[in-house]
Amino acid sequence: MVQISFNVFPNGRKKALTMSYDDGEIYDHRLVEIFNRNGIKGTFHLNSGNLDTEGYIKSKEVAALYKGHEVASHGKHHLDLRTLPRNIVIQEIQEDRRALESLVGYPIRGFSYPFGNYNDELVNVLSALGIEYSRTVNTTRGFFVNPDFLRWQATCHHDEHLLELAKRFIDDKHYWSYGLMYVWGHSFEFEKNKNWGLIEEFCKMVGGRDDVWYATNIEIADYINAVKGLRFSVDRTVVFNPSAKDVWIGVKDETVKIPSGKCVRLA
């Protein structure tokens, strides 16, 4: 039987980096500029009910500011959704999506839990509404992919030993599994704590590397789901990729591309 490994990101890279920032305060301007300068991509979880209010991004800025990144939902009014009647929960999610979709021109498929609070009931509601992933505030300090995307745990908040973890991420070869570093936070925290230098140093350290795939949250989820959707023959000598995305796998000591919609013979 053919030896196959599932630890390869696009174009054979063994590592990926994704960033996730909440609330959409005005400090996102500076954070996006830092990301763009270093070739890093992020997901920005916005509360549409706060746009155009003091201290927050303006609606008319959203499309241009976050171009090349992902806009996702954080609930219309940043409420603890566990405590609300189900119909209000649905309104908070769907109205936020509708408002944000009208600004960016694509479906809003991601979410992050306001205050980090969630339960199984809320997870089920998100799934029923077509939300494909949601980030928690729980962290692992590790570099692996947990495909339970509606309870997605990041590697760290940016205040949790960020540079130490970045060095580990760069130095680790990740031979056995996907190597994903996932950082979350709020841009206002850099202003409040006067530590913009932290994210500047981090982005210089991990940005612009040939061995790292820089992706949004939804790009990570889509890629992993496409790999999970591969269809193999019983003896694993032939694989079919039914998804709309090219994916890569390890076959013995080689990296093999499985194009979208194609069958590939592996042996």
Coordinates of C-alpha atoms in Angstrom, one line a residue:
M1 CA 0.0 0.0 0.0
V2 CA 1.3 3.4 -0.9
Q3 CA 2.7 5.5 2.0
I4 CA 0.9 8.8 2.1
S5 CA 1.2 11.8 4.4
F6 CA -1.2 14.7 4.9
N7 CA 1.1 17.4 6.1
V8 CA 1.6 19.6 3.1
F9 CA 0.2 23.1 2.4
P10 CA 0.0 24.7 -1.1
N11 CA 3.0 24.4 -3.3
G12 CA 4.6 21.9 -0.9
R13 CA 5.1 24.2 2.0
K14 CA 5.1 22.5 5.4
K15 CA 4.2 25.6 7.4
A16 CA 1.4 28.2 7.4
L17 CA 0.6 31.4 9.3
T18 CA -2.8 32.9 9.9
M19 CA -3.8 35.9 12.0
S20 CA -7.2 36.7 13.6
Y21 CA -8.2 40.1 15.0
D22 CA -11.5 41.1 16.5
D23 CA -13.8 44.2 16.9
G24 CA -12.7 46.5 14.0
E25 CA -11.4 49.4 16.0
I26 CA -9.5 52.2 14.2
Y27 CA -6.1 50.7 15.1
D28 CA -6.8 48.0 12.5
H29 CA -5.4 50.6 10.0
R30 CA -2.0 50.4 11.5
L31 CA -2.2 46.6 12.0
V32 CA -3.2 46.0 8.4
E33 CA -0.3 48.2 7.2
I34 CA 2.1 46.1 9.2
F35 CA 0.7 42.8 7.8
N36 CA 0.7 44.1 4.2
R37 CA 4.3 45.3 4.5
N38 CA 5.4 41.8 5.6
G39 CA 3.3 39.8 3.3
I40 CA 1.1 38.4 6.1
K41 CA -2.6 37.7 5.7
G42 CA -5.3 37.9 8.4
T43 CA -8.9 37.6 9.2
F44 CA -10.7 40.6 10.8
H45 CA -13.9 39.8 12.8
L46 CA -16.2 42.8 12.7
N47 CA -19.3 43.9 14.6
S48 CA -21.3 45.7 11.9
G49 CA -23.4 47.5 14.6
N50 CA -20.3 49.3 15.8
L51 CA -19.1 50.5 12.4
D52 CA -19.2 54.3 11.9
T53 CA -19.3 54.9 15.7
E54 CA -16.5 56.6 17.6
G55 CA -13.3 54.6 17.7
Y56 CA -14.3 52.1 15.0
I57 CA -13.7 51.6 11.3
K58 CA -16.1 53.4 9.0
S59 CA -18.3 51.3 6.7
K60 CA -17.0 53.0 3.6
E61 CA -13.4 52.0 4.6
V62 CA -14.0 48.2 5.0
A63 CA -13.6 47.0 1.5
A64 CA -10.4 48.9 0.7
L65 CA -8.8 48.5 4.2
Y66 CA -9.2 44.7 4.4
K67 CA -8.6 44.0 0.7
G68 CA -6.4 40.8 0.4
H69 CA -7.5 39.8 3.9
E70 CA -10.8 38.2 5.1
V71 CA -13.7 39.9 6.8
A72 CA -15.7 37.6 9.1
S73 CA -18.5 38.0 11.7
H74 CA -18.2 38.8 15.4
G75 CA -22.0 39.3 15.9
K76 CA -23.7 42.5 15.1
H77 CA -23.5 44.0 18.6
H78 CA -20.8 42.0 20.4
L79 CA -23.2 40.2 22.7
D80 CA -22.7 37.1 24.8
L81 CA -24.8 34.9 22.5
R82 CA -25.2 32.1 25.0
T83 CA -27.6 34.2 27.1
L84 CA -30.0 35.2 24.3
P85 CA -33.2 33.7 22.9
R86 CA -32.5 31.7 19.8
N87 CA -34.2 34.0 17.4
I88 CA -32.1 36.9 18.7
V89 CA -29.0 34.8 18.3
I90 CA -29.9 34.1 14.7
Q91 CA -30.6 37.8 14.1
E92 CA -27.2 38.8 15.6
I93 CA -25.4 36.5 13.3
Q94 CA -27.4 36.9 10.1
E95 CA -27.8 40.7 10.3
D96 CA -24.1 41.0 10.8
R97 CA -23.3 38.8 7.9
R98 CA -25.8 40.7 5.7
A99 CA -24.3 44.0 6.5
L100 CA -20.7 42.9 6.1
E101 CA -21.5 41.1 2.8
S102 CA -22.9 44.3 1.4
L103 CA -19.6 46.0 2.1
V104 CA -17.1 43.4 0.9
G105 CA -19.1 41.6 -1.9
Y106 CA -18.5 38.0 -0.9
P107 CA -20.2 35.5 1.5
I108 CA -19.2 35.9 5.2
R109 CA -18.3 32.3 6.2
G110 CA -16.3 32.8 9.4
F111 CA -17.0 33.9 13.0
S112 CA -15.3 34.5 16.3
Y113 CA -17.2 34.1 19.6
P114 CA -17.8 37.4 21.4
F115 CA -16.0 37.4 24.7
G116 CA -14.8 33.9 23.7
N117 CA -18.1 32.5 25.1
Y118 CA -19.8 29.5 23.4
N119 CA -21.6 26.3 24.0
D120 CA -22.8 23.3 22.0
E121 CA -26.1 25.0 21.3
L122 CA -24.4 28.0 19.8
V123 CA -22.1 25.8 17.7
N124 CA -25.1 24.0 16.3
V125 CA -26.8 27.3 15.4
L126 CA -23.7 28.6 13.6
S127 CA -23.5 25.4 11.6
A128 CA -27.1 25.5 10.7
L129 CA -26.7 29.1 9.5
G130 CA -23.8 28.2 7.2
I131 CA -20.9 29.5 9.3
E132 CA -18.0 27.2 8.5
Y133 CA -15.5 28.1 11.3
S134 CA -15.5 30.0 14.6
R135 CA -12.5 30.9 16.6
T136 CA -12.4 30.6 20.4
V137 CA -10.1 32.4 22.8
N138 CA -8.6 29.1 24.0
T139 CA -5.0 28.6 22.9
T140 CA -2.7 25.5 22.5
R141 CA 0.8 27.0 22.3
G142 CA 1.2 24.4 19.5
F143 CA 1.5 24.3 15.7
F144 CA -1.1 21.8 14.6
V145 CA -4.5 21.8 12.8
N146 CA -7.5 20.7 14.7
P147 CA -10.2 20.3 12.1
D148 CA -13.0 21.0 14.6
F149 CA -13.3 24.4 12.9
L150 CA -16.4 25.6 14.9
R151 CA -14.3 25.3 18.1
W152 CA -11.1 26.5 16.6
Q153 CA -8.3 27.1 19.0
A154 CA -5.4 29.5 18.1
T155 CA -1.7 28.9 18.9
C156 CA -1.6 32.0 21.1
H157 CA -2.8 35.5 21.8
H158 CA -0.1 37.9 20.8
D159 CA 0.6 38.6 24.5
E160 CA 1.5 34.9 25.1
H161 CA 5.2 34.5 24.5
L162 CA 4.7 35.5 20.8
L163 CA 8.4 35.9 19.8
E164 CA 9.4 32.7 21.6
L165 CA 6.7 30.8 19.8
A166 CA 7.6 32.4 16.5
K167 CA 11.2 31.2 16.9
R168 CA 10.0 27.7 17.6
F169 CA 7.7 27.9 14.6
I170 CA 10.5 29.0 12.3
D171 CA 13.0 26.4 13.6
D172 CA 10.6 23.4 13.8
K173 CA 10.7 21.2 10.7
H174 CA 7.1 19.8 11.2
Y175 CA 7.9 16.6 9.4
W176 CA 4.9 14.6 10.8
S177 CA 2.0 17.1 10.6
Y178 CA 0.8 20.4 9.3
G179 CA 2.7 23.2 10.9
L180 CA 0.2 26.0 11.5
M181 CA 0.8 29.1 13.7
Y182 CA -2.4 30.9 14.5
V183 CA -2.3 34.2 16.4
W184 CA -5.3 36.2 17.7
G185 CA -5.9 39.4 19.5
H186 CA -7.3 43.0 19.2
S187 CA -5.5 45.8 17.5
F188 CA -6.4 48.2 20.3
E189 CA -4.3 46.2 22.7
F190 CA -1.1 47.3 21.0
E191 CA -2.2 50.9 21.5
K192 CA -3.3 50.4 25.0
N193 CA -0.2 48.5 26.1
K194 CA 2.2 50.7 24.0
N195 CA 3.7 47.6 22.4
W196 CA 3.3 48.0 18.7
G197 CA 7.0 47.0 18.5
L198 CA 5.9 43.5 19.4
I199 CA 3.8 42.9 16.4
E200 CA 6.3 44.7 14.2
E201 CA 9.1 42.4 15.3
F202 CA 7.0 39.3 15.0
C203 CA 5.9 40.2 11.4
K204 CA 9.5 40.9 10.4
M205 CA 10.6 37.6 11.9
V206 CA 7.9 35.4 10.3
G207 CA 7.0 37.4 7.2
G208 CA 8.4 37.0 3.7
R209 CA 9.5 33.4 4.0
D210 CA 9.5 31.0 1.1
D211 CA 8.7 28.0 3.4
V212 CA 5.5 29.6 4.9
W213 CA 2.0 29.8 3.4
Y214 CA 0.4 33.1 4.5
A215 CA -3.4 32.6 4.6
T216 CA -6.6 33.9 6.0
N217 CA -8.7 31.7 8.4
I218 CA -11.1 30.6 5.7
E219 CA -8.3 29.7 3.3
I220 CA -6.8 27.4 6.0
A221 CA -10.2 25.8 6.6
D222 CA -11.0 25.4 2.9
Y223 CA -7.7 23.8 2.2
I224 CA -7.8 21.3 5.1
N225 CA -11.4 20.4 4.1
A226 CA -10.4 19.9 0.5
V227 CA -7.6 17.5 1.6
K228 CA -10.1 15.7 3.8
G229 CA -12.4 15.4 0.8
L230 CA -9.9 13.5 -1.3
R231 CA -11.2 10.1 -2.6
F232 CA -8.7 7.2 -2.6
S233 CA -8.9 3.8 -4.2
V234 CA -8.7 0.9 -1.8
D235 CA -5.0 0.3 -2.4
R236 CA -4.3 4.0 -2.4
T237 CA -2.7 4.0 -5.8
V238 CA -5.3 6.4 -7.3
V239 CA -6.7 9.6 -5.8
F240 CA -9.5 11.9 -7.0
N241 CA -9.9 15.5 -5.9
P242 CA -13.6 16.5 -6.2
S243 CA -13.0 20.0 -4.7
A244 CA -12.4 23.3 -6.5
K245 CA -9.0 23.6 -4.9
D246 CA -5.6 22.1 -5.9
V247 CA -4.1 20.3 -2.9
W248 CA -0.8 18.7 -2.1
I249 CA 0.1 15.4 -0.3
G250 CA 3.2 13.5 0.6
V251 CA 3.8 10.3 -1.3
K252 CA 6.8 8.4 0.1
D253 CA 9.5 11.1 0.0
E254 CA 7.9 13.3 -2.6
T255 CA 5.3 16.1 -2.7
V256 CA 2.5 15.4 -5.2
K257 CA 0.0 18.0 -6.4
I258 CA -3.6 16.7 -6.8
P259 CA -5.3 19.2 -9.2
S260 CA -8.9 20.2 -8.7
G261 CA -11.3 17.8 -10.4
K262 CA -8.6 15.4 -11.4
C263 CA -7.6 11.8 -10.8
V264 CA -3.9 11.2 -10.1
R265 CA -2.1 7.8 -10.1
L266 CA 0.3 7.6 -7.2
A267 CA 1.9 4.2 -8.0

